[in-house]
mmCIF file of C-alpha atoms in Angstrom:
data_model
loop_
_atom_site.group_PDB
_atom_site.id
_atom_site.type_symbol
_atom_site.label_atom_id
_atom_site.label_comp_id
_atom_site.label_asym_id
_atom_site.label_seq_id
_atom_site.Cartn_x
_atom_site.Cartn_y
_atom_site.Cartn_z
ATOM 1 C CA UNK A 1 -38.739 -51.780 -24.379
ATOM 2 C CA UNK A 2 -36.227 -48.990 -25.044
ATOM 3 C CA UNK A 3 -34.170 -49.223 -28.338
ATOM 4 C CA UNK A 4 -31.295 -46.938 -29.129
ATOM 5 C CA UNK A 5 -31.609 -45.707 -32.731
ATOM 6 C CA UNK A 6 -29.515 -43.399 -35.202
ATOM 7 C CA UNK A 7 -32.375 -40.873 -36.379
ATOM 8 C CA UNK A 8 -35.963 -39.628 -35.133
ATOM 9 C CA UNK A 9 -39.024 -41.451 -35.130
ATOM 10 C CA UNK A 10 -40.133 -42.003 -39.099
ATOM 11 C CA UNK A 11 -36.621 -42.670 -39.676
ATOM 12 C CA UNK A 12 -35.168 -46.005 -41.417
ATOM 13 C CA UNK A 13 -33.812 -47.064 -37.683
ATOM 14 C CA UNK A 14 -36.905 -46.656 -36.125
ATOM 15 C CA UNK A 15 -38.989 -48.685 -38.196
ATOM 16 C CA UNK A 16 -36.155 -51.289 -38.423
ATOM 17 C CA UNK A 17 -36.756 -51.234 -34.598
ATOM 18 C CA UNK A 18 -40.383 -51.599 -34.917
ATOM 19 C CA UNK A 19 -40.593 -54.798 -37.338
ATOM 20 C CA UNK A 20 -38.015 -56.518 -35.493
ATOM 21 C CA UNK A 21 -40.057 -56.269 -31.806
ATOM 22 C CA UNK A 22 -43.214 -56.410 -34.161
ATOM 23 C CA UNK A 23 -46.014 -56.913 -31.301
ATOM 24 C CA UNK A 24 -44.157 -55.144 -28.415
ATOM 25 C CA UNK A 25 -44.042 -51.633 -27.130
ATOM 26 C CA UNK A 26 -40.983 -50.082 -28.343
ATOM 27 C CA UNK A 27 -39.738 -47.129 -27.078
ATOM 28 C CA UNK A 28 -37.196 -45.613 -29.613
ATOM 29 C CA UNK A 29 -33.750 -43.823 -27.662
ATOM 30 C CA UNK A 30 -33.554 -41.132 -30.427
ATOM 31 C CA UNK A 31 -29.591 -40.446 -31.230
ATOM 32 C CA UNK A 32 -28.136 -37.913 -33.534
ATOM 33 C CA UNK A 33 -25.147 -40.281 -34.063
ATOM 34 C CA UNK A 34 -24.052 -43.979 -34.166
ATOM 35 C CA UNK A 35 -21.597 -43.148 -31.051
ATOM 36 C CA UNK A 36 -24.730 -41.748 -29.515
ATOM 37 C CA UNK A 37 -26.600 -44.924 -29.745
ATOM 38 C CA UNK A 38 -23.820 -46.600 -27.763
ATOM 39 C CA UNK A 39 -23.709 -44.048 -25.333
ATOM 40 C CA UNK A 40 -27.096 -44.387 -24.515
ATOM 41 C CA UNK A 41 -27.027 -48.024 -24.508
ATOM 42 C CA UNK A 42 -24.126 -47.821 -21.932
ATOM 43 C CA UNK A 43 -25.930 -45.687 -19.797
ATOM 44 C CA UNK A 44 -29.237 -47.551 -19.583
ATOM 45 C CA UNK A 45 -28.014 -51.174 -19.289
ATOM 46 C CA UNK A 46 -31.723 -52.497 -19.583
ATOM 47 C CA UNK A 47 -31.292 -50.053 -22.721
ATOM 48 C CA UNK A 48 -31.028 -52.207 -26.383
ATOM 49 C CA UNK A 49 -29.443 -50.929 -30.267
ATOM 50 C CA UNK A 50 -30.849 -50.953 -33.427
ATOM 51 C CA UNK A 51 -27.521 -50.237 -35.578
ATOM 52 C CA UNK A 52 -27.038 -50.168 -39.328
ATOM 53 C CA UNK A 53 -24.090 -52.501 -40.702
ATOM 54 C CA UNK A 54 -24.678 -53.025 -44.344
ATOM 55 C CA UNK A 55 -26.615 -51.833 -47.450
ATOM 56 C CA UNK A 56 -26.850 -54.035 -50.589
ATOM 57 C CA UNK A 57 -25.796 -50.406 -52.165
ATOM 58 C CA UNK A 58 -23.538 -48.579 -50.171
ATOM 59 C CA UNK A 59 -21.703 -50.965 -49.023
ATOM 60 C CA UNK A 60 -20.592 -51.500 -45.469
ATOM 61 C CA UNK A 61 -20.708 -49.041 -42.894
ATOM 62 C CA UNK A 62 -17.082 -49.245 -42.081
ATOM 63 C CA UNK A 63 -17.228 -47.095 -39.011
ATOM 64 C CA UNK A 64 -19.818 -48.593 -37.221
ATOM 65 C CA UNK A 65 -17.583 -52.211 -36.926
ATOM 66 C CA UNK A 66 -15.174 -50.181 -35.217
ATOM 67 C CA UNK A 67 -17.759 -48.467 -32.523
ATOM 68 C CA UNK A 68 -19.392 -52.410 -32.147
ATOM 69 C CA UNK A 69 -15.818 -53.634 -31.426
ATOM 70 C CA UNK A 70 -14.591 -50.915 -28.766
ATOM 71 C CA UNK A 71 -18.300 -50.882 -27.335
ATOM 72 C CA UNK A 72 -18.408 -54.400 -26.107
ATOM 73 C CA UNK A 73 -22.105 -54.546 -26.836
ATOM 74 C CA UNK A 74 -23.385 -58.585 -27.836
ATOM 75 C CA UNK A 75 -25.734 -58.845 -30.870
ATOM 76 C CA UNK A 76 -28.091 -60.754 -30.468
ATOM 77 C CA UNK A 77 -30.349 -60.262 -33.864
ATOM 78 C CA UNK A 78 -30.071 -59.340 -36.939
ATOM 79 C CA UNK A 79 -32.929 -57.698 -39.482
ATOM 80 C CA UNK A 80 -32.670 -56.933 -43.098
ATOM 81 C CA UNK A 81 -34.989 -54.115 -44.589
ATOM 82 C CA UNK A 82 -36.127 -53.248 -47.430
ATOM 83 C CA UNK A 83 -35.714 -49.188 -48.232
ATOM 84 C CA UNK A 84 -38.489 -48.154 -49.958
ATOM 85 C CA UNK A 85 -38.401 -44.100 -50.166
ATOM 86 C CA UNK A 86 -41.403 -41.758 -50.836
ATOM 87 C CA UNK A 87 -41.747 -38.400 -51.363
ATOM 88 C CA UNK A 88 -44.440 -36.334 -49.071
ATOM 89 C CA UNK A 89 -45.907 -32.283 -48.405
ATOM 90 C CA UNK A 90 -48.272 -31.016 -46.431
ATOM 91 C CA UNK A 91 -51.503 -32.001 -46.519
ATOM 92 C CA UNK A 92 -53.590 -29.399 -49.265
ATOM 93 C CA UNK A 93 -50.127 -29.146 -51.259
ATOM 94 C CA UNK A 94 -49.968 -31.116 -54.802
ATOM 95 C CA UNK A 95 -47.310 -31.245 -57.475
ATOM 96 C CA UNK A 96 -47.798 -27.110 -58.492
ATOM 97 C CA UNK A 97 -47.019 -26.066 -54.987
ATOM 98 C CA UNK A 98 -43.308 -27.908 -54.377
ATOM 99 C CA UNK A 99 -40.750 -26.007 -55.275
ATOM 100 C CA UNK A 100 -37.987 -27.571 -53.254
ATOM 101 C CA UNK A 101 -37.327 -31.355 -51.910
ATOM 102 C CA UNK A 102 -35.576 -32.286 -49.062
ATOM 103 C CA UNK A 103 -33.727 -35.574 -48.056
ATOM 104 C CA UNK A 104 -30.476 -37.233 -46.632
ATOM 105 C CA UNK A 105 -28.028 -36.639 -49.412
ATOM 106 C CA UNK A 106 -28.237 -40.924 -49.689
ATOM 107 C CA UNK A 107 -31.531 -41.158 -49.870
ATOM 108 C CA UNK A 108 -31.609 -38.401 -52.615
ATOM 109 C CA UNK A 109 -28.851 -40.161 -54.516
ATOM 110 C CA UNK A 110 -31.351 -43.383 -54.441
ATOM 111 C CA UNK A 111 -33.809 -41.412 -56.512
ATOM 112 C CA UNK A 112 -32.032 -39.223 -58.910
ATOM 113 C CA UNK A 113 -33.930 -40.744 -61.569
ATOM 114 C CA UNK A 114 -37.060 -39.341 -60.204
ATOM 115 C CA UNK A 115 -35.450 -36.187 -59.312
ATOM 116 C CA UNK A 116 -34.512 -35.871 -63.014
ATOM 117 C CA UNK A 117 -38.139 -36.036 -63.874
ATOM 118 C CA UNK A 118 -38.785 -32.833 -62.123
ATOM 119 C CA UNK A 119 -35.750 -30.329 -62.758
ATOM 120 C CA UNK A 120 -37.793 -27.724 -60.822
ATOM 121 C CA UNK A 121 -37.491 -28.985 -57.821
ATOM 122 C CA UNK A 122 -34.199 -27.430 -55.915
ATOM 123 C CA UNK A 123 -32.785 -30.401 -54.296
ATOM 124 C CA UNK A 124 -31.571 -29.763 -50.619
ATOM 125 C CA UNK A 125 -29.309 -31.941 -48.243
ATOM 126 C CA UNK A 126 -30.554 -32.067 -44.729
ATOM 127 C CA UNK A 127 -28.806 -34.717 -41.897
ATOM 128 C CA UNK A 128 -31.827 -36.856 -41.520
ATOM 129 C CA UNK A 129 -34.804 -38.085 -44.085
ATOM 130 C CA UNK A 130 -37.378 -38.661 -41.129
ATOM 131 C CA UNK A 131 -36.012 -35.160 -40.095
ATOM 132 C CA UNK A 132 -36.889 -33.379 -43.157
ATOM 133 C CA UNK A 133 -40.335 -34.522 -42.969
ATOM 134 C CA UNK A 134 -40.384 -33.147 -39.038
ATOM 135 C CA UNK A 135 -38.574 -29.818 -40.128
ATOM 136 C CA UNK A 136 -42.105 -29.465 -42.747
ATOM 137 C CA UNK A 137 -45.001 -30.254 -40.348
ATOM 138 C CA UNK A 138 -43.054 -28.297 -37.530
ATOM 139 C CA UNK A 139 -42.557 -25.138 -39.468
ATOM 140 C CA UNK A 140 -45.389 -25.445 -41.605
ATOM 141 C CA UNK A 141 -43.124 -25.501 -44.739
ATOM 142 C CA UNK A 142 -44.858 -24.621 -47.696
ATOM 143 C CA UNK A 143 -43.514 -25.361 -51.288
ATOM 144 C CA UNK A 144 -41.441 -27.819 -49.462
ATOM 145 C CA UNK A 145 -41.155 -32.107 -50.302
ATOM 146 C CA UNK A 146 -39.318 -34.347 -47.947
ATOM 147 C CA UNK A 147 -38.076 -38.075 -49.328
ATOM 148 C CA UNK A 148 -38.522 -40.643 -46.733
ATOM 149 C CA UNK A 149 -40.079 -43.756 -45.272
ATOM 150 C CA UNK A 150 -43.672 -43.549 -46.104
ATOM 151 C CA UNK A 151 -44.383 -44.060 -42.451
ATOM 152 C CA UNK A 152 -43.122 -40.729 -41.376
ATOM 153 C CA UNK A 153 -46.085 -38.978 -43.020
ATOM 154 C CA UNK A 154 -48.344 -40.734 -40.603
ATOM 155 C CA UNK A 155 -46.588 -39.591 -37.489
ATOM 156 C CA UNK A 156 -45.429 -35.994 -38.910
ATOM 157 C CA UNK A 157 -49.208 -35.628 -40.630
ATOM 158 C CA UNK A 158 -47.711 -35.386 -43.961
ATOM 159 C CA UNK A 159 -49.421 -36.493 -47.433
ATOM 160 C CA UNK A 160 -48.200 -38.459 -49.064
ATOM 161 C CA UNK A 161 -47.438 -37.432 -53.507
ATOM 162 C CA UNK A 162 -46.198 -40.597 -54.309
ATOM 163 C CA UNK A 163 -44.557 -43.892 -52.949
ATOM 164 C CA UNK A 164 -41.662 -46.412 -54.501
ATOM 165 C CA UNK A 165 -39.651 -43.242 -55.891
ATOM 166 C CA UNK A 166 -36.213 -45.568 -55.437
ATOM 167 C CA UNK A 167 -34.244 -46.265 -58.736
ATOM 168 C CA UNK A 168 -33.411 -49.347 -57.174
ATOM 169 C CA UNK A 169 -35.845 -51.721 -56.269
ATOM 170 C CA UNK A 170 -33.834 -54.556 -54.675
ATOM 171 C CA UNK A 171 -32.245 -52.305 -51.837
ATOM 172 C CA UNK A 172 -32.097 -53.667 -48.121
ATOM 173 C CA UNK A 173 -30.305 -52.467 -45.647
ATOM 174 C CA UNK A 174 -28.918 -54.658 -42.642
ATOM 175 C CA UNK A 175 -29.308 -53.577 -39.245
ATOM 176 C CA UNK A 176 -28.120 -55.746 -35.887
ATOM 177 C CA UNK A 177 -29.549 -55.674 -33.060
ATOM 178 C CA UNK A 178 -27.881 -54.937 -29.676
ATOM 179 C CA UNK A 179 -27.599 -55.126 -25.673
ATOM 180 C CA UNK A 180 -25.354 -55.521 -22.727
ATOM 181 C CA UNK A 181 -23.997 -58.729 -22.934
ATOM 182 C CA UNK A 182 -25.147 -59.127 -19.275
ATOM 183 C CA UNK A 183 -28.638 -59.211 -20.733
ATOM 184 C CA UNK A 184 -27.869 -61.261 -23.710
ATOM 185 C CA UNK A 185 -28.881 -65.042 -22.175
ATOM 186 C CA UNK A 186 -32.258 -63.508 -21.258
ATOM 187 C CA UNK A 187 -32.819 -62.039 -24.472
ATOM 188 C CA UNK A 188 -31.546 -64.624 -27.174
ATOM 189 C CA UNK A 189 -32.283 -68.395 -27.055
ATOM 190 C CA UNK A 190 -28.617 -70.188 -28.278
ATOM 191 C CA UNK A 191 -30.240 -73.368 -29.089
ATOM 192 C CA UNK A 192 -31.760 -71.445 -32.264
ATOM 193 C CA UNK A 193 -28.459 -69.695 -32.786
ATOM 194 C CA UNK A 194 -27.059 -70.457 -36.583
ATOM 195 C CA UNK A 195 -25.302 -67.185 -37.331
ATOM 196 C CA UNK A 196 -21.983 -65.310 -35.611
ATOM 197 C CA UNK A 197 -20.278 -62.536 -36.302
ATOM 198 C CA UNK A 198 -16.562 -62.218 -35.536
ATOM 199 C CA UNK A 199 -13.225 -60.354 -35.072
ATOM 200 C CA UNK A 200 -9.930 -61.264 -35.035
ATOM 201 C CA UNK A 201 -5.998 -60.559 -36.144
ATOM 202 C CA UNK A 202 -3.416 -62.753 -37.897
ATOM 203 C CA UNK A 203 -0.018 -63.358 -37.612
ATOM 204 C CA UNK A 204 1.757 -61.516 -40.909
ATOM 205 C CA UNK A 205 2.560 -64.813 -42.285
ATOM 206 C CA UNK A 206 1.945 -66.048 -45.892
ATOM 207 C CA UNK A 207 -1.130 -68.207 -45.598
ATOM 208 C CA UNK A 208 -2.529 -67.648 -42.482
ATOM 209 C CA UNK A 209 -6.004 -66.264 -43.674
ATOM 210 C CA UNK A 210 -6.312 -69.332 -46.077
ATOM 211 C CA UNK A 211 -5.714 -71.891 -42.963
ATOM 212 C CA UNK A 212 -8.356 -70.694 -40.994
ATOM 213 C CA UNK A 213 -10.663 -70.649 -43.990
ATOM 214 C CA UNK A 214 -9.977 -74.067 -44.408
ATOM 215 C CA UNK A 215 -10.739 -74.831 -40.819
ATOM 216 C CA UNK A 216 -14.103 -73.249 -41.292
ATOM 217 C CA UNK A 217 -14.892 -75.517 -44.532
ATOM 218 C CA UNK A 218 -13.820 -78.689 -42.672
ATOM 219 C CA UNK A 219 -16.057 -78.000 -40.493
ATOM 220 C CA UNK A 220 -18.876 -77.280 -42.644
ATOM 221 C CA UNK A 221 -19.036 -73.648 -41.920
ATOM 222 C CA UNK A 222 -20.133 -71.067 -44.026
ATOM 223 C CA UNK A 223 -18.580 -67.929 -44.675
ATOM 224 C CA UNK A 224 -21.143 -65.173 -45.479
ATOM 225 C CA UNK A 225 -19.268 -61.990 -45.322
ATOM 226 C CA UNK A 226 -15.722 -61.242 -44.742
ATOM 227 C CA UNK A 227 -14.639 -57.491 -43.964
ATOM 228 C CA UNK A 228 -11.019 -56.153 -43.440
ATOM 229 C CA UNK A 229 -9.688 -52.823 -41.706
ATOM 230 C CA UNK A 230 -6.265 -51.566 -41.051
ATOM 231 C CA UNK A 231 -5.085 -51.914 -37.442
ATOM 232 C CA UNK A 232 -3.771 -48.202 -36.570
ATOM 233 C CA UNK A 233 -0.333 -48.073 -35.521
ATOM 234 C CA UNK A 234 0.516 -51.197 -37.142
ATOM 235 C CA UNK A 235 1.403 -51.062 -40.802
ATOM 236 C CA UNK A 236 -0.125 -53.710 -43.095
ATOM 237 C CA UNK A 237 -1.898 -55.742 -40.099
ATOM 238 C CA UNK A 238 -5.832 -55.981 -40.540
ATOM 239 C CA UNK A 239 -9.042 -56.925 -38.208
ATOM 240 C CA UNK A 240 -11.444 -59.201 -40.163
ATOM 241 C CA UNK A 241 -14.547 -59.330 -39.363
ATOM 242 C CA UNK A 242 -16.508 -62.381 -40.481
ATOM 243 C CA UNK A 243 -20.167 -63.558 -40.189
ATOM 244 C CA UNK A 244 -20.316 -66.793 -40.402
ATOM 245 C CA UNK A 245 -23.456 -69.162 -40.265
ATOM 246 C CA UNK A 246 -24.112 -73.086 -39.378
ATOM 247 C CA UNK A 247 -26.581 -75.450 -39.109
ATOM 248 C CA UNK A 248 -25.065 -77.161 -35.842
ATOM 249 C CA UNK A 249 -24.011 -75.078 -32.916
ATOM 250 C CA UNK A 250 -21.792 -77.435 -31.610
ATOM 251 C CA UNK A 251 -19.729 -77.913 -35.103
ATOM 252 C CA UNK A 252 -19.607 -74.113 -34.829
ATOM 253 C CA UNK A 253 -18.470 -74.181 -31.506
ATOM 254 C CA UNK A 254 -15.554 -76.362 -32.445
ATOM 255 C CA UNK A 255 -14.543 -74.810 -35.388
ATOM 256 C CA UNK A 256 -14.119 -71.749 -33.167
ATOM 257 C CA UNK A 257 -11.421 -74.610 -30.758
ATOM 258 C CA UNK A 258 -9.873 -75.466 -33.727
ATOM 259 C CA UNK A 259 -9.217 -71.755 -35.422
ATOM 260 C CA UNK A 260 -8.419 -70.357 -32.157
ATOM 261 C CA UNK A 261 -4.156 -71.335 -32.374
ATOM 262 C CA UNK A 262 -3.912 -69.726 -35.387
ATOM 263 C CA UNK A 263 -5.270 -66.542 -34.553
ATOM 264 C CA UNK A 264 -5.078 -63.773 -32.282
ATOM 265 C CA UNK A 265 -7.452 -61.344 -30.477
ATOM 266 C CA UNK A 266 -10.408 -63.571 -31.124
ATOM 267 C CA UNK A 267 -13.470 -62.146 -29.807
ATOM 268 C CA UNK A 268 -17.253 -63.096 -30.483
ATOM 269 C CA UNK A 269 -19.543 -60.232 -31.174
ATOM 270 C CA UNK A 270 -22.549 -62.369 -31.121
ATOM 271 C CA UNK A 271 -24.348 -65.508 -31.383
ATOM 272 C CA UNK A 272 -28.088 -64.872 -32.822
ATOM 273 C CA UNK A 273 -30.514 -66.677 -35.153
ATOM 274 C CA UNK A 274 -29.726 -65.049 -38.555
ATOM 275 C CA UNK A 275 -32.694 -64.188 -40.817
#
């Protein structure tokens, strides 16, 4: 099974990929970018995403609705996980020998309090955390620490100093899953479908967000997350995005009837079983 990921193998997309299809062979479409992943997706329909939406951190990845949107790709999953960072050298190194560590400058802002424990370690951005740890065992990088998923050191022959370096310990990130909606039927069973996710515009009239809100409550609909972004070219109109979740499908299904006259530019981005 190919999945299109942002990152190398080791990397937080990667092993996103890897619990998700926990039990089948995945075969991880490495991209330097998020427009990447699409791009490979589009050129290998059989081809499917593992894309990054949300961190309980950072915040939405505000970009990435945009490329969904204008790629016309269907989710079809969703999987939350938890980012756990450690910090790794090569093997026969220890604490003495680092003199510099090197991380995605994210992933070193999640463990600054570690980082302050050792002021003499030069801290150095690099584009990818699973890439630092490749850049070490491929150039044979002495004095040198990479921050990362602990399962890089496994594939990159790294040891590992010390695991659970995060400040944070509650920090998940939310990744969707992706394919051709041609493929989505086969790949997705509806009848255990009880999340969406959703775009759409309003007219600029006082009250029109509220009214479909309401629609959604009537119908016993929860809203889990709501996300707006300007329209450019038009000033002061706004996409929302909404995920929305239900315990009947064909409730949800209705709701969608009854919202539909009040809105504009409706389109689905996917029907999945939320986790």
């Amino acid at each position: 099974m190919k999945v299109a990921i942002q990152g190398i193998r080791g990397s937080f997309h990667d092993i996103a990929a890897h619990e998700y299809f926990a039990g089948e062979e995945v075969e991880p479409v490495c991209c330097d970018t998020f427009k990447g992943l699409f791009d490979a997706m589009k050129a290998d329909d059989n081809c499917l995403g593992m894309m990054a939406i949300e961190n309980t951190i950072a915040g939405s990845l505000l970009h990435n609705y945009e490329l969904l949107r204008d790629s016309g790709m269907t989710i079809i999953g969703e999987h939350k996980l938890h980012i756990e960072h450690s910090i790794m050298c090569l093997p026969g190194q220890d604490w003495p020998d680092l003199t510099e560590v090197n991380s995605h400058p994210v992933a070193l802002a999640q463990c600054r309090e570690f980082l302050d424990k050792h002021p003499r370690l030069k801290v150095v951005e690099v584009e990818d955390t699973a890439g630092a740890a490749e850049n070490i065992s491929r150039n044979t990088l002495k004095g040198h620490a990479a921050i990362c998923h602990a399962g890089a050191a496994k594939l990159y022959g790294l040891r590992i100093l010390q695991k659970s370096i995060e400040d944070n310990k509650h920090n998940y990130t939310r990744f969707l899953v992706l394919c051709d909606p041609w493929n989505a039927d086969r790949l997705r069973d509806l009848n255990k479908s009880n999340k969406a996710s959703l775009v759409f515009t309003l007219p600029h009239e006082e009250g029109s967000l509220s009214q479909v809100l309401s629609i959604f409550t009537f119908y016993k609909i929860n809203l889990t997350k709501i996300q707006s972004l300007p329209i450019i070219g038009r000033e002061w109109q706004y996409l929302f995005y909404i995920d929305v979740s239900f315990d009947d499908y064909l409730r949800y299904r209705q709701s969608i009837d009854a919202v539909r006259p009040l809105i504009k530019e409706l389109k689905i981005l996917g029907e999945y079983e939320g986790k």
